XYZ file of C-alpha atoms in Angstrom:
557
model
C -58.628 -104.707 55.853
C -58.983 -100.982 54.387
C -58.198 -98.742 56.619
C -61.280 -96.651 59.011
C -63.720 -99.436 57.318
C -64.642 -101.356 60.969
C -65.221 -97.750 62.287
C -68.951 -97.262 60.914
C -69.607 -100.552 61.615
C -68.726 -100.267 65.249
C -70.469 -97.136 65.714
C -73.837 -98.951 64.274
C -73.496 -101.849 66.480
C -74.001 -100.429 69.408
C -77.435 -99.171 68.237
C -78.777 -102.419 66.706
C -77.608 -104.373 68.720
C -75.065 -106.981 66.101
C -71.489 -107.360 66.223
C -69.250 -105.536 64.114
C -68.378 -108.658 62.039
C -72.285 -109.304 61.464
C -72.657 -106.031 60.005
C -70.737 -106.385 58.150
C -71.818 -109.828 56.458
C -74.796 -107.934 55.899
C -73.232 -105.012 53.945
C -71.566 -107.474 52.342
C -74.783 -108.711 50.526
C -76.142 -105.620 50.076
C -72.865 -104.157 48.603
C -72.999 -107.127 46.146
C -76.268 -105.518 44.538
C -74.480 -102.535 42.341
C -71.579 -104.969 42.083
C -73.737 -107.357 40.359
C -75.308 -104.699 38.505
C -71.870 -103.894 37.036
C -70.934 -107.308 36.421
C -74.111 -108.391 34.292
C -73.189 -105.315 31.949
C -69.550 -107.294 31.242
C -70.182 -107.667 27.667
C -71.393 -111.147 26.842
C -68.790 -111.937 24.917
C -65.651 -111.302 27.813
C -66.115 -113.998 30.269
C -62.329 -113.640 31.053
C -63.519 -109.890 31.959
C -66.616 -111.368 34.117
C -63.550 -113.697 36.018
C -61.365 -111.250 36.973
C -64.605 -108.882 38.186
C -65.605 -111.788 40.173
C -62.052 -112.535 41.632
C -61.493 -108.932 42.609
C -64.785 -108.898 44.471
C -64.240 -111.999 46.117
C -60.888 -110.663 47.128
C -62.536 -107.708 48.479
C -64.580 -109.372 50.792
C -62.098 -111.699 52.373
C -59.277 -108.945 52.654
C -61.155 -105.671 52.504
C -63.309 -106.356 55.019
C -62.616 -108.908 57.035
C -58.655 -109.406 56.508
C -59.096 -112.953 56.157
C -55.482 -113.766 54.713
C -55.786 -117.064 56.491
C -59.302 -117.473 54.674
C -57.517 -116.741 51.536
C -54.892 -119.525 51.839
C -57.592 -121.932 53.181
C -59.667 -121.476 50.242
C -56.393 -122.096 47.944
C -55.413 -125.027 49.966
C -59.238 -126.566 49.216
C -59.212 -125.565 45.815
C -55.956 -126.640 44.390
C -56.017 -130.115 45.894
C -59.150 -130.487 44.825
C -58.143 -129.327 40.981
C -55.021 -131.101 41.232
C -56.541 -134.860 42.185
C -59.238 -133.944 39.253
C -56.029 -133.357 37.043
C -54.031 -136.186 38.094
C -56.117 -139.031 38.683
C -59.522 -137.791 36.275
C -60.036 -141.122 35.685
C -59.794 -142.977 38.766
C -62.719 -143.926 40.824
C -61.148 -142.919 43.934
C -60.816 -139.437 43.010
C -64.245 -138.055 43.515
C -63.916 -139.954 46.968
C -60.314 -138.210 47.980
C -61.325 -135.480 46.898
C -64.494 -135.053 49.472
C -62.355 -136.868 52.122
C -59.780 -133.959 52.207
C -62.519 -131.490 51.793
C -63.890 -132.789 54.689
C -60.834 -133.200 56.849
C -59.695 -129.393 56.056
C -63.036 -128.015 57.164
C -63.442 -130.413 60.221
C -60.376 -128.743 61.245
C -61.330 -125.070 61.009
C -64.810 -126.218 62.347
C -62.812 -127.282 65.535
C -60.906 -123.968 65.725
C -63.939 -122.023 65.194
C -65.740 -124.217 68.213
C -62.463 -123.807 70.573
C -62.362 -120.393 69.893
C -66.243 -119.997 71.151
C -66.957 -116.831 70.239
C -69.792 -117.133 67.286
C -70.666 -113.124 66.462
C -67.247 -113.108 64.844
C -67.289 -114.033 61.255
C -64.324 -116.529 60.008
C -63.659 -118.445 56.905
C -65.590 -121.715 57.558
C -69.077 -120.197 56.356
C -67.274 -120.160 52.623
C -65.426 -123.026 53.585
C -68.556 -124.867 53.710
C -70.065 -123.630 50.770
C -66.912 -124.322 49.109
C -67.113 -127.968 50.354
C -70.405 -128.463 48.571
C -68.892 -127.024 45.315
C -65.583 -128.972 45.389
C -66.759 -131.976 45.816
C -69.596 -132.032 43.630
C -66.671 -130.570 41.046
C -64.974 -133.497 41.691
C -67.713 -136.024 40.628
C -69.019 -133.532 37.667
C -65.047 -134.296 36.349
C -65.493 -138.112 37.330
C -68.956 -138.371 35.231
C -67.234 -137.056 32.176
C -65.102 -140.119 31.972
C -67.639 -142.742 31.636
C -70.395 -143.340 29.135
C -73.887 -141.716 28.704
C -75.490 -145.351 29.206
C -74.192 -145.039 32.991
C -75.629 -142.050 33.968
C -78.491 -140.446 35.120
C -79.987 -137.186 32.990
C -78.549 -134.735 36.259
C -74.714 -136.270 35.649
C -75.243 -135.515 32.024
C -76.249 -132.324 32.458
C -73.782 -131.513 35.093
C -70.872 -133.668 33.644
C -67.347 -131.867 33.101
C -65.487 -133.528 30.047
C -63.045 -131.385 30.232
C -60.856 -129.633 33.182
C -62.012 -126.132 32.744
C -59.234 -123.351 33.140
C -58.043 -121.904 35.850
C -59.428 -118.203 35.359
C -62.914 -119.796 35.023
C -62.036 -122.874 38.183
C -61.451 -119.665 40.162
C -63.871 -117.555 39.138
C -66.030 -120.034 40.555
C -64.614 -120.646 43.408
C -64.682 -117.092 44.382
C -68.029 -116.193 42.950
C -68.571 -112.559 45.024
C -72.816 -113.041 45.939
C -72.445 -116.330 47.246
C -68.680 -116.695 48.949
C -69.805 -116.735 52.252
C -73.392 -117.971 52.665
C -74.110 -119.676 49.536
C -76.145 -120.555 47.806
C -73.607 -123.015 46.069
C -74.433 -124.215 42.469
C -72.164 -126.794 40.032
C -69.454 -125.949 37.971
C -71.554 -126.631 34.566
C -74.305 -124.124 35.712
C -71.098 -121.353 36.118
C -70.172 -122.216 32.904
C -73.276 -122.039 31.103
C -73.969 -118.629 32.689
C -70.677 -117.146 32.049
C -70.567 -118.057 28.329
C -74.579 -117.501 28.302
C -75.459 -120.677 26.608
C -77.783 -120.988 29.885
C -79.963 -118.061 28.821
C -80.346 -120.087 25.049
C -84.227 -120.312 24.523
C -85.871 -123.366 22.428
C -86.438 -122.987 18.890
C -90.463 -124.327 19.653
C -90.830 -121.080 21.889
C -92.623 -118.978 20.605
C -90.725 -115.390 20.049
C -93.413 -113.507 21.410
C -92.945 -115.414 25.144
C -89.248 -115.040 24.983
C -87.860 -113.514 28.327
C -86.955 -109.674 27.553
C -83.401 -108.385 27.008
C -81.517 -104.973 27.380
C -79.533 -103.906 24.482
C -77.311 -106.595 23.034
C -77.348 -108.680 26.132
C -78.598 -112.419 26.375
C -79.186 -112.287 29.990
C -82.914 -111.220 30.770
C -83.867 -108.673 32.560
C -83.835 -109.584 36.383
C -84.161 -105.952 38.324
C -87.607 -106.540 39.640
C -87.525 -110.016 40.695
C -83.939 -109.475 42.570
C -85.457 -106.058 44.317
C -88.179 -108.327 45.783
C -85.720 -110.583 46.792
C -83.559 -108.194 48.439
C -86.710 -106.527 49.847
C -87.825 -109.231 51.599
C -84.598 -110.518 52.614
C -84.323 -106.977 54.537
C -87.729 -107.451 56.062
C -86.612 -110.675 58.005
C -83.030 -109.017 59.016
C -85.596 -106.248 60.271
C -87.603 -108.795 61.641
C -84.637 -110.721 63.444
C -83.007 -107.186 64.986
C -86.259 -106.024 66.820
C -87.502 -109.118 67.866
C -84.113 -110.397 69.055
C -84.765 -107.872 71.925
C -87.260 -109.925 73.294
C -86.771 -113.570 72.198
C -82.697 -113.947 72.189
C -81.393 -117.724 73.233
C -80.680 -116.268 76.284
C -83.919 -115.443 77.282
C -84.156 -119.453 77.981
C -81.404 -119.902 80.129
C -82.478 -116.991 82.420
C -84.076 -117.339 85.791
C -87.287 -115.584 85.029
C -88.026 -118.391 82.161
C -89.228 -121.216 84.347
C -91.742 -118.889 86.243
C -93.994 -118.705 83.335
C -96.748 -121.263 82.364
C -95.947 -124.193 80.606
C -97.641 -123.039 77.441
C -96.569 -119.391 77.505
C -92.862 -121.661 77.680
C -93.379 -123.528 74.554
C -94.261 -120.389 72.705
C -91.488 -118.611 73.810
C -89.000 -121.356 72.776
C -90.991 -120.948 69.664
C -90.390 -117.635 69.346
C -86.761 -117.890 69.883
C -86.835 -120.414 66.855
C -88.163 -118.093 64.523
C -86.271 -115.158 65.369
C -83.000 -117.424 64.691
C -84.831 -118.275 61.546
C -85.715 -115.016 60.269
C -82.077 -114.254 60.459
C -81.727 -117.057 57.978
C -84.346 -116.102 55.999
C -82.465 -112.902 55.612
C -78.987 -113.439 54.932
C -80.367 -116.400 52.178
C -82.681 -113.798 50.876
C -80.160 -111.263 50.197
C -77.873 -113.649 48.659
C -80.156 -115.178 46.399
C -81.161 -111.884 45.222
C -77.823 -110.401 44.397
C -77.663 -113.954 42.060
C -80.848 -113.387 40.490
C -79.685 -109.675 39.399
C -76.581 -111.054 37.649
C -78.789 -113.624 36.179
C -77.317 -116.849 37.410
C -80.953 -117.383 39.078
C -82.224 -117.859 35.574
C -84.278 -121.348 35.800
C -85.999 -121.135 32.212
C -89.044 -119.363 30.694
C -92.751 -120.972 30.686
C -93.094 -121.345 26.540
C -96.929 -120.669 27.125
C -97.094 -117.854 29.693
C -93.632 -115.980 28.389
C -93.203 -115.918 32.509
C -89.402 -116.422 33.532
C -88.397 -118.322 36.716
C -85.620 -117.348 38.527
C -85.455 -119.879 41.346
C -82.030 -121.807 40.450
C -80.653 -121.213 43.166
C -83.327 -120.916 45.571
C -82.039 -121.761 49.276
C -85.225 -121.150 51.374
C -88.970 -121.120 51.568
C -89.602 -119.075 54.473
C -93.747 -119.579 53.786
C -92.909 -123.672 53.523
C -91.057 -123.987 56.606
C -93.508 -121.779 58.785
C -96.775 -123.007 57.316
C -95.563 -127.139 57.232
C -97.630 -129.865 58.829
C -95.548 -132.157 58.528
C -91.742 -133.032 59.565
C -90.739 -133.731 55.414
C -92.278 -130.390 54.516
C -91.065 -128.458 57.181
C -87.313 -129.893 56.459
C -87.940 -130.195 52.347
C -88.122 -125.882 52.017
C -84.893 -125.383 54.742
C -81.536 -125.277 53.630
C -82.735 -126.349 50.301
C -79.167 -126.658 48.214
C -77.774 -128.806 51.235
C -80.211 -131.194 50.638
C -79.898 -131.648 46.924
C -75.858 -131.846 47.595
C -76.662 -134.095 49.875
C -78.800 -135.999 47.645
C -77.074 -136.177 44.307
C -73.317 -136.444 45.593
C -73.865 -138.273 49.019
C -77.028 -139.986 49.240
C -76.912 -141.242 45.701
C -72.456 -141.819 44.909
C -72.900 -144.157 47.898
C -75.550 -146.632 46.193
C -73.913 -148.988 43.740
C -75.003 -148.806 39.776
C -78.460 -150.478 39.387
C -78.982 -150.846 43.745
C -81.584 -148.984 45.232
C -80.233 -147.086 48.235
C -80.511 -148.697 51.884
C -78.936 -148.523 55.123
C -75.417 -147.279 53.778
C -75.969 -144.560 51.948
C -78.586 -143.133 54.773
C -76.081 -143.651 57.249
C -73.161 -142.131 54.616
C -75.938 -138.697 54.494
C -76.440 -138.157 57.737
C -72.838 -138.403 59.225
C -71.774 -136.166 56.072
C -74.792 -133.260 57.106
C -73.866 -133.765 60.909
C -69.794 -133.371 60.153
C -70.219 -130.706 57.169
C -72.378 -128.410 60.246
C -69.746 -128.787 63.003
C -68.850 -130.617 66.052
C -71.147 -128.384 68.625
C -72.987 -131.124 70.963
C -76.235 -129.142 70.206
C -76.267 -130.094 66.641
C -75.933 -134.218 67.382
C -79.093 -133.870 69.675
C -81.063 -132.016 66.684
C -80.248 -134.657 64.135
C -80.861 -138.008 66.130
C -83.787 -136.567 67.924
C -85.341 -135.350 64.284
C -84.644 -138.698 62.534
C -87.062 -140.350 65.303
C -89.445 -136.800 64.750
C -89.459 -137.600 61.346
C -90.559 -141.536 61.339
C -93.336 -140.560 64.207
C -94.453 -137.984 62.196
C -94.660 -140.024 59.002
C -96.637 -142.848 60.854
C -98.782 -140.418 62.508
C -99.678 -138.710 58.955
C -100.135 -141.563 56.599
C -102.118 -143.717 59.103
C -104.492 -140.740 60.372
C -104.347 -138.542 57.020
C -106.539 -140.922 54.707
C -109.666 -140.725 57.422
C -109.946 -137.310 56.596
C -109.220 -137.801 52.707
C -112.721 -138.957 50.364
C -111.762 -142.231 49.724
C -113.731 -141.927 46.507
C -112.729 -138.212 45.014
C -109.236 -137.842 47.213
C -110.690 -134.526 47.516
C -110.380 -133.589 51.029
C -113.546 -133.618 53.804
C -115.081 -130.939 55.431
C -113.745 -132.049 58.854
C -109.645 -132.055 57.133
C -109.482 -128.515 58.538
C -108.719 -129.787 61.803
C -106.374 -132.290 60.673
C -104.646 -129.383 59.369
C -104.778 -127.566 62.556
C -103.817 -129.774 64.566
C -100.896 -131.200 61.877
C -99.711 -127.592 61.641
C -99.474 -127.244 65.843
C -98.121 -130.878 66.430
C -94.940 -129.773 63.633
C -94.335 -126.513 64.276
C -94.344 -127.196 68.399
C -92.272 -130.376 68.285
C -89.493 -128.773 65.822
C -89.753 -125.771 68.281
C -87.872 -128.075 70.564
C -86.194 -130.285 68.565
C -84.100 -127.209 66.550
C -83.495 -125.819 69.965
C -79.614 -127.630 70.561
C -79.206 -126.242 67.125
C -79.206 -122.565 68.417
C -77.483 -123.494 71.787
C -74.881 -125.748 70.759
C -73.593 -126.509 74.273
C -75.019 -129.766 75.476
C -75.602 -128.279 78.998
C -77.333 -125.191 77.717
C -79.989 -127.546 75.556
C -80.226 -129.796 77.833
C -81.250 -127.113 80.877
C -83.948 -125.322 77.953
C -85.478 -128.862 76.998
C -85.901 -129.893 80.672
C -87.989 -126.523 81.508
C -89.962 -127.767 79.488
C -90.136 -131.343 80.750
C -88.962 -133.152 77.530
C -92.220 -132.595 75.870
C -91.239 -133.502 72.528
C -88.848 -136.505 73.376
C -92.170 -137.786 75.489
C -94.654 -137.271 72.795
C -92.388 -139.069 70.189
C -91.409 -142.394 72.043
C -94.966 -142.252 72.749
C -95.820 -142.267 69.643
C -93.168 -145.133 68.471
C -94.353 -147.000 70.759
C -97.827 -146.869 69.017
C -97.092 -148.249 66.294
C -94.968 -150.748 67.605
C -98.186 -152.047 68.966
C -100.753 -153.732 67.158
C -102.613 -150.387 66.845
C -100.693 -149.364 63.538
C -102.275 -153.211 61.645
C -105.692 -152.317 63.613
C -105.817 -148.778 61.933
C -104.779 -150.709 58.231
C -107.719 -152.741 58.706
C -110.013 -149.776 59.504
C -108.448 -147.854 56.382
C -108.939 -151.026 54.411
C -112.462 -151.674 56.115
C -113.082 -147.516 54.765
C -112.394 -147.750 51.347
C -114.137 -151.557 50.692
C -117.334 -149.631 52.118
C -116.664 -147.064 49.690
C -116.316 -149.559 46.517
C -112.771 -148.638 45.761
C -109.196 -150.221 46.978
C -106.796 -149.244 49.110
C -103.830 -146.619 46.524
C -100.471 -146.289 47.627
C -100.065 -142.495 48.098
C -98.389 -140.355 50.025
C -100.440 -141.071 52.770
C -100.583 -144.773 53.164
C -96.800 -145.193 52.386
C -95.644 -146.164 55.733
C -98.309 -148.740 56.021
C -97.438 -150.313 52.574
C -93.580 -150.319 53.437
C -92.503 -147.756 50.704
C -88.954 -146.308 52.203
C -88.133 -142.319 51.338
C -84.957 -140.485 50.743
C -83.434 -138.645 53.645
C -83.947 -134.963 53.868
C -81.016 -132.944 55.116
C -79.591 -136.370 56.152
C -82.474 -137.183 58.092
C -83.348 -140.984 57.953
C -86.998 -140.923 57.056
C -87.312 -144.578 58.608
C -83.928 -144.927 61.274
C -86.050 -148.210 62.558
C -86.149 -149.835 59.186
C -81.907 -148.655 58.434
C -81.427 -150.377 61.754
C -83.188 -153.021 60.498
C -81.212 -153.190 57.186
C -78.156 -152.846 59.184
C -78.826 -155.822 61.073
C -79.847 -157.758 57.974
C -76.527 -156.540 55.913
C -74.033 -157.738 58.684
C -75.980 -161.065 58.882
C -75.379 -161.567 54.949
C -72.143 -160.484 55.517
C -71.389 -163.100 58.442
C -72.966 -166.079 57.042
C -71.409 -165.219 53.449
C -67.666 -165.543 55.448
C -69.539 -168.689 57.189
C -70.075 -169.804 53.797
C -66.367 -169.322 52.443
C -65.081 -170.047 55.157
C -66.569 -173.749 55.190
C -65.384 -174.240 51.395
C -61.643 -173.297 51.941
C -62.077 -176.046 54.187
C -63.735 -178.649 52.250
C -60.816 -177.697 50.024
C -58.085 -178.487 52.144
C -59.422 -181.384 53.148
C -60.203 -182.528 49.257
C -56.358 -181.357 48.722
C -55.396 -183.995 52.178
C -57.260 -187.041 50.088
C -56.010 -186.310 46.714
C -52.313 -186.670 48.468
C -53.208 -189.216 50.201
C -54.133 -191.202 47.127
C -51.046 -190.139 45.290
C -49.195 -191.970 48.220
């Protein structure tokens, strides 16, 4: 650490009210605004140059700040096993699947250290470590895809295939990219690669030249001031946000004896509350990080060839208005943690299905024990993701068997009465994930356990409720009403987002979230019957062999 730097940040946390070590996470981002500033003016044609800037800022995080040497050789240990199995075995099909194993393993370890140690205002290296883990891995697979042909992949693994092992300067460069080290957002090696050698910023010949993004000088990165400011400046607005209203609505405020004194309702808003506070604080640190990306153009998403209007949301982590404003349990997860989930999806969710399979039971199960053992091994986050799995089927049911009543059945245009669908959608997902993120920001079983009983287990209550629905006949009686609806109307009865869970169309998981855990128990139970009757099966026909083999010597006799 250089020396005197903890002294500011000590002084300033006794006014705001933050740790030293959060402080300085936060300066951190904001620190890596003129630092990206310098970096995108690297000329264009040094990406060694852009390496080594990157390296030395990474290494000024980890050691001038926080004196992570520990972090340092934690990082190394992660990265060179993880080059060294894609150098050694590139084309086995076990590599990719070491690879995340070890990843895994070395984080669950620091995860466990972190947890003993219990003390969570103090920063440590297992926020890059898990950023890392995402990047690694999906490494790992981007080197596997370059081994086998085109006809066997999808148009992402093409895109994001690595045919060659890149070298080191660049494999560490990108490990220790500076704006994202320690809270992400994490991005693949290929998308590195293309913005370091700025083939990335390459616009189609059928654009016209008039809509192409502008440029400074000599450089192929567009400009990206305004759009990062934004970011930045509303990624300050929520750490505002968090710091004032984390006076009021701190976890603590839940566990206190004045908390059960209130009225029920004035309870569930205050748990709500508490939620969104720990969420702003989210909202900032992704902000801030995204923004510092978007500055040194690695945000760059491609240019509309009609409106000349660039989009910068590569890398986008959050949607802040999404998550606040959902009305449903897909939407509310779908615009949190955003990156996660398409790691989860495209190297999890997806490596687990076999070629030409559609994904079932396995690979949901594979997704959600990765997302619950990449977050930790607090009790509090266990109780979040079984209890949001069930949320999340409820929810489903509840939305595309009630939904289509307040849907034309004619236009799909939406009824004048839909407004208090939405009202009532928007209460129902915001309350119930109120609760049901709740362990998430406790962590200690006992702690969410005492806040969910104050208030009497609404959400767990209101869910099996709801399960139990439609377990009933009620779920075919409201198919037949829907069916009933649209016959009146002259039209049929189109699958939609609505009427899915009535049809039997399954989803993907979101954040490893089963969308349907009834129907993956169901599979479950369906793949180990398959399994015993096919060693039923085999096992009856060795038999029937030996006892051929018995007649056939018999006969010889």
């Amino acid at each position: 650490m250089l020396p005197y730097i903890n002294k500011p940040f000590e002084l300033l946390s006794g006014a705001v009210g933050a740790s030293p070590d959060e402080l300085k996470l936060i300066f951190s981002f904001l620190i890596s605004y003129p630092l990206a500033g310098l970096l995108k003016r690297v000329p264009d044609t040094r990406p060694q140059y852009k390496n080594l800037f990157i390296i030395s800022g990474g290494l000024f995080y980890l050691v001038g700040l926080y004196s992570l040497w520990s972090g340092i050789r934690t990082l190394f240990i992660s990265s060179a096993v993880t080059y060294g199995l894609a150098y050694y075995l590139r084309t086995s099909a076990y590599m990719p699947w070491l690879a995340f194993a070890f990843l895994m393993g070395h984080m669950s370890v620091n995860q466990l250290a972190r947890q003993f140690a219990d003390d969570p205002a103090v920063i440590d290296i297992t926020g890059a470590q898990m950023v890392l883990v995402m990047k690694l891995s999906a490494f790992a697979w981007n080197v596997a895809d370059g081994t086998l042909p085109e006809d066997q992949l999808s148009d992402f693994q093409k895109n994001r295939r690595i045919i060659q092992l890149p070298p080191l300067l660049d494999f560490i460069g990108y490990v220790l990219f500076f704006p994202s080290l320690f809270a992400g957002p994490a991005f693949d090696y290929n998308e590195y690669r293309g913005w370091i050698e700025c083939t990335m910023f390459d616009v189609p010949a059928t654009v016209d030249p008039t809509k192409r993004p502008p440029t400074r000088k000599k450089r192929k990165i567009p400009r990206s001031g305004t759009p990062a400011m934004w970011k930045m400046a509303s990624g300050l607005i929520w750490i505002w946000l968090f710091l004032n209203l984390s006076k009021w609505y701190s976890p603590e405020v839940l566990l206190g004896d004045h908390y059960p004194t209130v009225g029920f309702l004035r309870r569930v808003f205050i748990m709500h509350m508490v939620g969104f506070t720990t969420r702003a604080k989210y909202y900032g640190v992704w902000s801030l990080a995204e923004g510092s990306c978007i500055l040194v153009g690695l945000g760059y998403n491609g240019v509309d060839p009609v409106t000349g209007k660039v989009s910068w949301n590569r890398l986008q982590n959050i949607n802040p208005w999404g998550v606040e404003t959902a009305q449903n349990s897909r939407g509310y997860l779908e615009n949190w943690n955003m990156n996660t989930n398409k790691w989860l999806r495209y190297y999890i969710y997806l490596r687990v299905t076999p070629r030409n399979r559609k994904p079932g039971f396995r690979a949901s199960m594979a997704t959600f024990v990765t997302s619950a053992f990449w977050h930790g091994f607090y009790p509090g986050y266990y109780l979040t993701f079984v209890l949001a799995s069930f949320v999340q089927q409820s929810a489903k049911n509840c939305r595309r068997s009630f939904r289509p009543f307040f849907i034309d059945p004619v236009t799909q245009k939406p009824l004048p009465n839909k407004k208090y669908y939405d009202l009532a959608s928007w209460l129902a997902t915001q309350s119930i994930f109120s609760f049901v993120v709740l362990p998430f920001v406790l962590l200690r079983l006992d702690y969410s356990l005492l806040a969910w009983s104050r208030v009497y287990f609404y959400a767990i209550l209101t869910t099996g409720v709801s399960m139990a629905f439609f377990a009933s006949p009620a779920k075919a009686y409201l198919r037949k009403m829907l069916e009933k609806r649209t016959r009146d109307a002259g039209v049929r009865l189109v699958r939609s987002v609505s009427t899915d869970s009535i049809t039997g169309k399954a989803q993907e998981p979101i954040l490893g979230l089963s969308a349907d855990p009834g129907r993956d128990i169901d599979e479950a139970f369906q793949e180990l019957r398959e399994e015993v009757e096919k060693a039923q099966k085999s096992a009856k026909e060795q038999e029937h062999q030996k006892e051929n083999g018995k007649v056939e010597v018999k006969k010889e006799l």
